[in-house]
């Protein structure tokens, strides 16, 4: 007589009994013949991550299927970061959203490092006694040398990046890894085994997802086509006051709105006598390398919900305030530019605001945005194939 027992592991247990004696024979699983590196390479072909396939943040093979196959698969998916690394490389290559998200991750990490340096410098400056003039001159000379060394190292890094046989996606991912290892962003805990997963989560939470107040008015909107509005309802007066609050008064008087980075632009804590030239050089270098990001993501913005009904999976648009003129009564004339489409994921009314809504959404990719614009054009001309928006668009 013999029985065969299987368990969620790499071994098959065969129990055989003859008379009073019972013996267990352990038979290795067929997967045990592969080296772990080979098994990781094989699994990477089927390890899909959230937002990689059409459907958004739905269960995928890496998060909900492979860990349940066996204990070995569960250990591999939890302990090895190669699956998230390969997913990031695929997504950055296929979708511009992820490329911008990774650039924003590097930019935010460097800005956090500069903020930390400013706080430390001011703290030490308040505790430090007055120095003599010779010591101050010597300090300025050492900082000037540090600025020159930093500039030369940046040039060497750019040259090395251009000479290596690495792709653009690999270079960008390496910059993100170096940034999080050198100065982890706030609310992040970087580890050697999960650094790519940490980058992945940060891009999803701080770039793909967008949350802001909602202005609701059905209308035809197209990306890159500015339009003007007049806000007079109390709830939308509150919306404009909140959106424009971090910006200078001149931005609410019809003047040009410049990008702003909290605690960095503008910054009045840096001295003009040469003591903070090294920090100023680092800040100027970061800003020069990320001019396109400043124009895209560092201007006042909110959600214009222009499709009904206002609920989950309804398309909406992120709009930037390019010009704003606020009157004494709080009404505002604004000039807006649509920059991205989103799928509304959550929407709720904020209490005590007179009916102002807040929404969280997921940015559409390039393909979904183009499809949505085609649908809007056909709907405006009363054309189409009769399937409707929900059947034509890849709703997450």
Tab-separated table of C-alpha atoms in Angstrom:
chain	number	residue	atom	x	y	z
A	1	UNK	CA	0.000	0.000	0.000
A	2	UNK	CA	1.220	3.496	-0.632
A	3	UNK	CA	-0.044	7.031	-0.259
A	4	UNK	CA	1.145	10.189	-1.931
A	5	UNK	CA	0.966	13.472	-0.026
A	6	UNK	CA	1.755	16.867	-1.468
A	7	UNK	CA	2.472	20.016	0.487
A	8	UNK	CA	3.052	23.641	-0.502
A	9	UNK	CA	6.815	23.284	-0.855
A	10	UNK	CA	9.464	21.979	-3.211
A	11	UNK	CA	9.152	18.341	-2.114
A	12	UNK	CA	6.668	15.535	-2.603
A	13	UNK	CA	6.196	13.182	0.346
A	14	UNK	CA	5.380	9.553	-0.489
A	15	UNK	CA	4.277	7.474	2.470
A	16	UNK	CA	4.490	3.659	2.164
A	17	UNK	CA	3.392	1.166	4.783
A	18	UNK	CA	4.078	-2.565	5.060
A	19	UNK	CA	2.843	-4.276	8.185
A	20	UNK	CA	3.711	-2.174	11.209
A	21	UNK	CA	6.508	-0.157	9.593
A	22	UNK	CA	5.851	3.138	7.877
A	23	UNK	CA	8.489	4.997	5.875
A	24	UNK	CA	8.416	8.445	4.239
A	25	UNK	CA	10.322	8.896	0.998
A	26	UNK	CA	11.118	12.482	0.012
A	27	UNK	CA	11.129	13.040	-3.738
A	28	UNK	CA	12.610	16.382	-4.908
A	29	UNK	CA	10.335	18.605	-6.943
A	30	UNK	CA	11.151	19.184	-10.598
A	31	UNK	CA	11.793	22.857	-9.794
A	32	UNK	CA	14.713	21.949	-7.547
A	33	UNK	CA	16.870	21.079	-10.574
A	34	UNK	CA	17.020	24.777	-11.536
A	35	UNK	CA	19.458	27.183	-9.992
A	36	UNK	CA	17.760	30.064	-8.185
A	37	UNK	CA	19.018	32.639	-10.704
A	38	UNK	CA	17.528	30.627	-13.567
A	39	UNK	CA	14.243	30.277	-11.733
A	40	UNK	CA	14.147	34.043	-11.123
A	41	UNK	CA	14.746	34.666	-14.812
A	42	UNK	CA	11.925	32.304	-15.765
A	43	UNK	CA	9.454	33.842	-13.313
A	44	UNK	CA	10.283	37.376	-14.483
A	45	UNK	CA	8.504	36.622	-17.793
A	46	UNK	CA	5.165	36.101	-16.017
A	47	UNK	CA	5.597	38.427	-13.014
A	48	UNK	CA	3.267	41.279	-13.924
A	49	UNK	CA	2.914	44.213	-11.539
A	50	UNK	CA	-0.029	46.531	-10.776
A	51	UNK	CA	-0.637	49.249	-13.401
A	52	UNK	CA	1.462	47.303	-15.919
A	53	UNK	CA	-1.553	45.742	-17.599
A	54	UNK	CA	-4.855	47.374	-18.519
A	55	UNK	CA	-6.932	47.427	-15.377
A	56	UNK	CA	-4.928	49.683	-13.069
A	57	UNK	CA	-4.432	48.581	-9.477
A	58	UNK	CA	-5.984	45.134	-9.877
A	59	UNK	CA	-4.573	41.818	-8.597
A	60	UNK	CA	-1.590	40.684	-10.678
A	61	UNK	CA	0.588	37.606	-10.903
A	62	UNK	CA	3.469	39.052	-8.847
A	63	UNK	CA	1.314	40.234	-5.959
A	64	UNK	CA	-1.574	37.747	-5.862
A	65	UNK	CA	-0.726	34.605	-7.872
A	66	UNK	CA	2.929	33.577	-7.722
A	67	UNK	CA	3.262	33.902	-3.907
A	68	UNK	CA	0.442	31.349	-3.503
A	69	UNK	CA	1.906	28.689	-5.804
A	70	UNK	CA	4.476	27.328	-3.348
A	71	UNK	CA	6.650	28.311	-0.427
A	72	UNK	CA	9.606	28.675	-2.753
A	73	UNK	CA	7.727	31.062	-5.037
A	74	UNK	CA	6.520	33.006	-2.010
A	75	UNK	CA	10.104	33.378	-0.769
A	76	UNK	CA	11.418	34.404	-4.182
A	77	UNK	CA	8.769	37.064	-4.744
A	78	UNK	CA	9.195	38.516	-1.261
A	79	UNK	CA	12.981	38.436	-0.915
A	80	UNK	CA	14.120	39.353	-4.427
A	81	UNK	CA	13.676	42.791	-5.926
A	82	UNK	CA	14.503	41.826	-9.503
A	83	UNK	CA	10.827	41.530	-10.472
A	84	UNK	CA	10.155	45.159	-9.537
A	85	UNK	CA	13.359	46.255	-11.246
A	86	UNK	CA	12.364	44.581	-14.520
A	87	UNK	CA	8.845	46.006	-14.241
A	88	UNK	CA	10.196	49.539	-13.807
A	89	UNK	CA	12.418	49.162	-16.870
A	90	UNK	CA	9.483	47.903	-18.944
A	91	UNK	CA	7.131	50.640	-17.783
A	92	UNK	CA	9.615	53.488	-18.263
A	93	UNK	CA	10.296	52.260	-21.791
A	94	UNK	CA	6.622	51.853	-22.717
A	95	UNK	CA	4.873	54.739	-20.954
A	96	UNK	CA	5.941	58.377	-20.563
A	97	UNK	CA	4.008	58.593	-17.287
A	98	UNK	CA	6.519	56.337	-15.574
A	99	UNK	CA	9.494	58.178	-17.033
A	100	UNK	CA	8.176	61.466	-15.655
A	101	UNK	CA	7.354	59.753	-12.369
A	102	UNK	CA	10.889	58.460	-11.960
A	103	UNK	CA	12.325	61.886	-12.812
A	104	UNK	CA	10.059	63.426	-10.196
A	105	UNK	CA	11.234	60.834	-7.685
A	106	UNK	CA	14.885	61.800	-8.262
A	107	UNK	CA	14.023	65.503	-8.161
A	108	UNK	CA	12.056	65.220	-4.898
A	109	UNK	CA	14.852	63.197	-3.290
A	110	UNK	CA	17.445	65.825	-4.166
A	111	UNK	CA	15.168	68.616	-2.934
A	112	UNK	CA	14.722	66.792	0.378
A	113	UNK	CA	18.512	66.567	0.694
A	114	UNK	CA	18.911	70.316	0.072
A	115	UNK	CA	16.167	71.122	2.607
A	116	UNK	CA	17.952	68.960	5.157
A	117	UNK	CA	21.258	70.736	4.473
A	118	UNK	CA	19.606	74.149	4.925
A	119	UNK	CA	18.057	73.135	8.246
A	120	UNK	CA	21.359	71.760	9.533
A	121	UNK	CA	23.246	74.863	8.396
A	122	UNK	CA	20.797	77.213	10.103
A	123	UNK	CA	20.785	75.106	13.270
A	124	UNK	CA	24.559	75.089	13.475
A	125	UNK	CA	24.692	78.790	12.635
A	126	UNK	CA	22.422	79.670	15.544
A	127	UNK	CA	24.556	77.699	17.984
A	128	UNK	CA	27.911	78.789	16.631
A	129	UNK	CA	29.822	81.659	18.246
A	130	UNK	CA	31.093	84.563	16.251
A	131	UNK	CA	34.151	83.738	14.216
A	132	UNK	CA	37.062	85.928	13.313
A	133	UNK	CA	37.454	87.397	9.896
A	134	UNK	CA	40.308	85.025	9.020
A	135	UNK	CA	38.199	81.997	9.858
A	136	UNK	CA	35.358	83.316	7.726
A	137	UNK	CA	37.670	83.842	4.743
A	138	UNK	CA	39.088	80.357	5.160
A	139	UNK	CA	35.564	78.912	5.318
A	140	UNK	CA	34.568	80.722	2.123
A	141	UNK	CA	37.637	79.360	0.310
A	142	UNK	CA	36.912	75.773	1.337
A	143	UNK	CA	33.283	76.087	0.235
A	144	UNK	CA	34.313	77.569	-3.112
A	145	UNK	CA	36.593	74.564	-3.644
A	146	UNK	CA	33.712	72.249	-2.733
A	147	UNK	CA	31.490	73.949	-5.311
A	148	UNK	CA	34.121	73.473	-8.018
A	149	UNK	CA	34.611	69.811	-7.084
A	150	UNK	CA	30.845	69.255	-7.166
A	151	UNK	CA	30.553	70.835	-10.609
A	152	UNK	CA	33.428	68.754	-11.985
A	153	UNK	CA	31.962	65.555	-10.533
A	154	UNK	CA	28.617	66.309	-12.211
A	155	UNK	CA	30.359	66.742	-15.550
A	156	UNK	CA	32.247	63.463	-15.095
A	157	UNK	CA	29.015	61.665	-14.210
A	158	UNK	CA	27.336	62.962	-17.357
A	159	UNK	CA	30.278	61.842	-19.451
A	160	UNK	CA	30.330	58.395	-17.871
A	161	UNK	CA	26.585	58.020	-18.428
A	162	UNK	CA	27.011	58.843	-22.099
A	163	UNK	CA	29.980	56.520	-22.628
A	164	UNK	CA	28.473	53.450	-20.954
A	165	UNK	CA	26.490	51.019	-23.068
A	166	UNK	CA	23.420	51.436	-20.878
A	167	UNK	CA	19.972	52.361	-22.086
A	168	UNK	CA	18.151	55.520	-21.094
A	169	UNK	CA	15.825	53.515	-18.871
A	170	UNK	CA	18.714	51.835	-17.022
A	171	UNK	CA	20.479	55.169	-16.510
A	172	UNK	CA	17.328	56.763	-15.111
A	173	UNK	CA	16.676	53.818	-12.804
A	174	UNK	CA	20.265	53.946	-11.535
A	175	UNK	CA	19.836	57.650	-10.744
A	176	UNK	CA	16.697	56.850	-8.755
A	177	UNK	CA	18.475	54.080	-6.826
A	178	UNK	CA	21.447	56.331	-6.069
A	179	UNK	CA	19.093	59.087	-4.923
A	180	UNK	CA	17.163	56.918	-2.492
A	181	UNK	CA	20.344	55.330	-1.109
A	182	UNK	CA	22.073	58.678	-0.591
A	183	UNK	CA	19.122	60.615	0.788
A	184	UNK	CA	15.897	58.612	1.217
A	185	UNK	CA	12.750	60.722	0.737
A	186	UNK	CA	10.619	61.396	3.769
A	187	UNK	CA	8.177	58.637	4.700
A	188	UNK	CA	10.350	56.065	2.951
A	189	UNK	CA	12.492	53.300	4.383
A	190	UNK	CA	15.023	52.104	1.855
A	191	UNK	CA	16.538	48.630	2.097
A	192	UNK	CA	18.991	46.770	-0.082
A	193	UNK	CA	16.414	44.102	-0.994
A	194	UNK	CA	13.389	46.319	-1.643
A	195	UNK	CA	14.732	49.524	-3.121
A	196	UNK	CA	13.051	49.060	-6.527
A	197	UNK	CA	9.731	48.228	-4.911
A	198	UNK	CA	10.074	51.385	-2.812
A	199	UNK	CA	10.626	53.437	-5.983
A	200	UNK	CA	7.640	51.714	-7.599
A	201	UNK	CA	5.329	52.542	-4.682
A	202	UNK	CA	6.537	56.142	-4.556
A	203	UNK	CA	5.813	56.690	-8.261
A	204	UNK	CA	2.327	55.215	-7.888
A	205	UNK	CA	1.414	57.166	-4.741
A	206	UNK	CA	2.966	60.535	-5.621
A	207	UNK	CA	2.740	60.658	-9.412
A	208	UNK	CA	0.167	58.307	-10.911
A	209	UNK	CA	-2.347	59.174	-8.206
A	210	UNK	CA	-3.541	62.754	-7.971
A	211	UNK	CA	-5.783	64.333	-5.353
A	212	UNK	CA	-7.251	67.826	-5.365
A	213	UNK	CA	-10.393	69.959	-5.184
A	214	UNK	CA	-12.960	69.556	-7.954
A	215	UNK	CA	-14.556	72.144	-10.204
A	216	UNK	CA	-17.565	70.549	-11.881
A	217	UNK	CA	-18.913	71.898	-15.166
A	218	UNK	CA	-19.627	69.799	-18.292
A	219	UNK	CA	-17.610	71.107	-21.219
A	220	UNK	CA	-15.336	70.025	-24.063
A	221	UNK	CA	-11.669	69.961	-23.013
A	222	UNK	CA	-8.569	69.019	-24.959
A	223	UNK	CA	-5.032	68.711	-23.608
A	224	UNK	CA	-2.849	71.696	-24.401
A	225	UNK	CA	-5.803	73.954	-25.321
A	226	UNK	CA	-6.075	76.752	-22.705
A	227	UNK	CA	-9.403	78.318	-21.765
A	228	UNK	CA	-10.681	80.969	-19.373
A	229	UNK	CA	-13.287	80.803	-16.600
A	230	UNK	CA	-14.889	83.150	-14.105
A	231	UNK	CA	-15.374	81.712	-10.603
A	232	UNK	CA	-18.095	83.404	-8.579
A	233	UNK	CA	-19.716	80.625	-6.483
A	234	UNK	CA	-18.557	80.595	-2.825
A	235	UNK	CA	-17.261	77.016	-3.038
A	236	UNK	CA	-15.124	77.809	-6.071
A	237	UNK	CA	-13.871	81.008	-4.478
A	238	UNK	CA	-12.642	78.769	-1.657
A	239	UNK	CA	-11.076	76.430	-4.218
A	240	UNK	CA	-9.044	79.263	-5.797
A	241	UNK	CA	-7.983	80.672	-2.436
A	242	UNK	CA	-6.642	77.258	-1.375
A	243	UNK	CA	-4.911	76.534	-4.672
A	244	UNK	CA	-3.211	79.943	-4.833
A	245	UNK	CA	-2.407	80.232	-1.100
A	246	UNK	CA	1.225	78.981	-1.332
A	247	UNK	CA	2.077	81.421	-4.128
A	248	UNK	CA	3.008	85.099	-3.755
A	249	UNK	CA	0.412	87.865	-3.841
A	250	UNK	CA	1.532	88.888	-7.331
A	251	UNK	CA	0.263	85.530	-8.658
A	252	UNK	CA	-3.276	86.513	-7.597
A	253	UNK	CA	-3.070	89.884	-9.305
A	254	UNK	CA	-2.841	88.716	-12.879
A	255	UNK	CA	0.956	88.525	-13.079
A	256	UNK	CA	2.934	85.565	-14.384
A	257	UNK	CA	2.825	82.524	-12.094
A	258	UNK	CA	6.275	81.010	-11.590
A	259	UNK	CA	6.911	77.416	-10.471
A	260	UNK	CA	7.383	77.000	-6.740
A	261	UNK	CA	9.146	74.298	-4.741
A	262	UNK	CA	8.141	74.414	-1.043
A	263	UNK	CA	10.954	75.702	1.224
A	264	UNK	CA	13.296	76.105	-1.764
A	265	UNK	CA	11.703	78.489	-4.255
A	266	UNK	CA	11.521	81.161	-2.977
A	267	UNK	CA	13.999	80.802	-0.090
A	268	UNK	CA	14.960	83.653	2.216
A	269	UNK	CA	17.012	81.651	4.709
A	270	UNK	CA	20.154	81.474	2.555
A	271	UNK	CA	22.701	84.198	3.132
A	272	UNK	CA	24.127	86.442	0.411
A	273	UNK	CA	27.602	86.887	1.920
A	274	UNK	CA	29.026	83.680	0.469
A	275	UNK	CA	28.400	81.385	3.438
A	276	UNK	CA	25.773	79.338	1.589
A	277	UNK	CA	27.251	79.321	-1.908
A	278	UNK	CA	27.648	75.541	-1.868
A	279	UNK	CA	23.936	75.003	-1.137
A	280	UNK	CA	22.970	77.617	-3.718
A	281	UNK	CA	25.084	75.844	-6.330
A	282	UNK	CA	23.455	72.486	-5.562
A	283	UNK	CA	19.983	74.042	-5.743
A	284	UNK	CA	20.734	75.833	-9.022
A	285	UNK	CA	22.121	72.633	-10.519
A	286	UNK	CA	19.006	70.635	-9.566
A	287	UNK	CA	16.664	73.303	-10.933
A	288	UNK	CA	18.541	73.618	-14.226
A	289	UNK	CA	18.397	69.862	-14.776
A	290	UNK	CA	14.637	69.723	-14.125
A	291	UNK	CA	13.220	72.743	-15.936
A	292	UNK	CA	10.589	70.648	-17.716
A	293	UNK	CA	9.358	69.120	-14.440
A	294	UNK	CA	8.997	72.545	-12.834
A	295	UNK	CA	6.690	73.700	-15.605
A	296	UNK	CA	4.606	70.509	-15.489
A	297	UNK	CA	4.181	69.776	-11.804
A	298	UNK	CA	5.119	72.826	-9.706
A	299	UNK	CA	2.294	75.158	-10.733
A	300	UNK	CA	-1.128	75.497	-9.011
A	301	UNK	CA	-3.572	72.861	-10.232
A	302	UNK	CA	-6.932	71.244	-9.508
A	303	UNK	CA	-9.429	68.818	-11.092
A	304	UNK	CA	-11.963	69.937	-13.690
A	305	UNK	CA	-14.706	67.309	-13.814
A	306	UNK	CA	-16.305	67.850	-17.210
A	307	UNK	CA	-18.121	64.519	-17.627
A	308	UNK	CA	-21.143	63.225	-15.750
A	309	UNK	CA	-21.865	61.537	-13.449
A	310	UNK	CA	-19.335	62.548	-10.805
A	311	UNK	CA	-18.389	59.085	-9.557
A	312	UNK	CA	-15.721	56.389	-9.803
A	313	UNK	CA	-14.277	55.626	-13.269
A	314	UNK	CA	-15.565	58.899	-14.716
A	315	UNK	CA	-12.902	60.763	-16.752
A	316	UNK	CA	-11.752	64.177	-15.544
A	317	UNK	CA	-8.896	66.564	-16.275
A	318	UNK	CA	-6.043	68.048	-14.253
A	319	UNK	CA	-5.771	71.739	-15.118
A	320	UNK	CA	-3.015	74.207	-14.259
A	321	UNK	CA	-3.613	77.836	-13.359
A	322	UNK	CA	-1.564	79.900	-15.798
A	323	UNK	CA	-2.998	83.278	-14.841
A	324	UNK	CA	-5.277	84.395	-12.027
A	325	UNK	CA	-6.961	87.665	-11.148
A	326	UNK	CA	-8.764	87.630	-7.795
A	327	UNK	CA	-11.223	90.458	-7.086
A	328	UNK	CA	-11.960	91.991	-3.697
A	329	UNK	CA	-15.128	89.941	-3.282
A	330	UNK	CA	-13.189	86.708	-3.838
A	331	UNK	CA	-14.389	86.010	-7.362
A	332	UNK	CA	-11.615	85.114	-9.781
A	333	UNK	CA	-10.906	85.225	-13.486
A	334	UNK	CA	-8.543	82.386	-14.340
A	335	UNK	CA	-6.719	81.165	-17.411
A	336	UNK	CA	-6.368	77.358	-17.300
A	337	UNK	CA	-4.420	74.794	-19.298
A	338	UNK	CA	-5.358	71.064	-19.296
A	339	UNK	CA	-2.268	68.915	-18.691
A	340	UNK	CA	-3.518	65.366	-18.022
A	341	UNK	CA	-6.611	63.147	-18.000
A	342	UNK	CA	-7.449	61.012	-14.991
A	343	UNK	CA	-9.940	58.336	-13.968
A	344	UNK	CA	-11.745	59.405	-10.810
A	345	UNK	CA	-11.116	56.772	-8.150
A	346	UNK	CA	-12.724	58.392	-5.086
A	347	UNK	CA	-14.864	61.485	-4.667
A	348	UNK	CA	-16.371	63.035	-1.548
A	349	UNK	CA	-17.872	66.326	-0.411
A	350	UNK	CA	-15.804	68.286	2.065
A	351	UNK	CA	-17.887	69.339	5.083
A	352	UNK	CA	-18.292	73.012	5.801
A	353	UNK	CA	-17.295	74.143	2.307
A	354	UNK	CA	-20.690	74.818	0.778
A	355	UNK	CA	-20.574	71.847	-1.607
A	356	UNK	CA	-16.906	71.745	-2.626
A	357	UNK	CA	-15.849	68.248	-3.693
A	358	UNK	CA	-12.475	66.557	-3.327
A	359	UNK	CA	-11.416	63.700	-5.598
A	360	UNK	CA	-8.578	61.277	-6.054
A	361	UNK	CA	-7.781	59.925	-9.487
A	362	UNK	CA	-5.339	57.862	-11.526
A	363	UNK	CA	-3.580	59.448	-14.490
A	364	UNK	CA	-4.366	58.046	-17.928
A	365	UNK	CA	-1.550	56.719	-20.070
A	366	UNK	CA	-0.790	57.896	-23.581
A	367	UNK	CA	-2.997	55.326	-25.313
A	368	UNK	CA	-5.957	55.913	-23.008
A	369	UNK	CA	-5.631	59.701	-23.352
A	370	UNK	CA	-5.628	59.531	-27.154
A	371	UNK	CA	-8.607	57.166	-27.153
A	372	UNK	CA	-10.514	59.406	-24.784
A	373	UNK	CA	-9.889	62.482	-26.946
A	374	UNK	CA	-11.152	60.602	-30.008
A	375	UNK	CA	-14.270	59.580	-28.092
A	376	UNK	CA	-14.843	63.169	-26.963
A	377	UNK	CA	-14.518	64.384	-30.545
A	378	UNK	CA	-17.027	61.838	-31.830
A	379	UNK	CA	-19.430	62.520	-28.958
A	380	UNK	CA	-19.250	66.261	-29.635
A	381	UNK	CA	-20.166	65.672	-33.285
A	382	UNK	CA	-22.801	63.072	-32.273
A	383	UNK	CA	-20.824	60.340	-34.009
A	384	UNK	CA	-19.506	56.963	-32.890
A	385	UNK	CA	-20.262	53.289	-33.080
A	386	UNK	CA	-22.874	53.224	-30.321
A	387	UNK	CA	-20.789	51.362	-27.749
A	388	UNK	CA	-20.399	54.339	-25.434
A	389	UNK	CA	-17.452	55.502	-23.389
A	390	UNK	CA	-17.358	52.548	-21.011
A	391	UNK	CA	-16.901	50.084	-23.885
A	392	UNK	CA	-14.366	52.103	-25.876
A	393	UNK	CA	-11.945	53.156	-23.161
A	394	UNK	CA	-9.605	50.976	-21.054
A	395	UNK	CA	-11.223	51.866	-17.734
A	396	UNK	CA	-9.083	50.739	-14.783
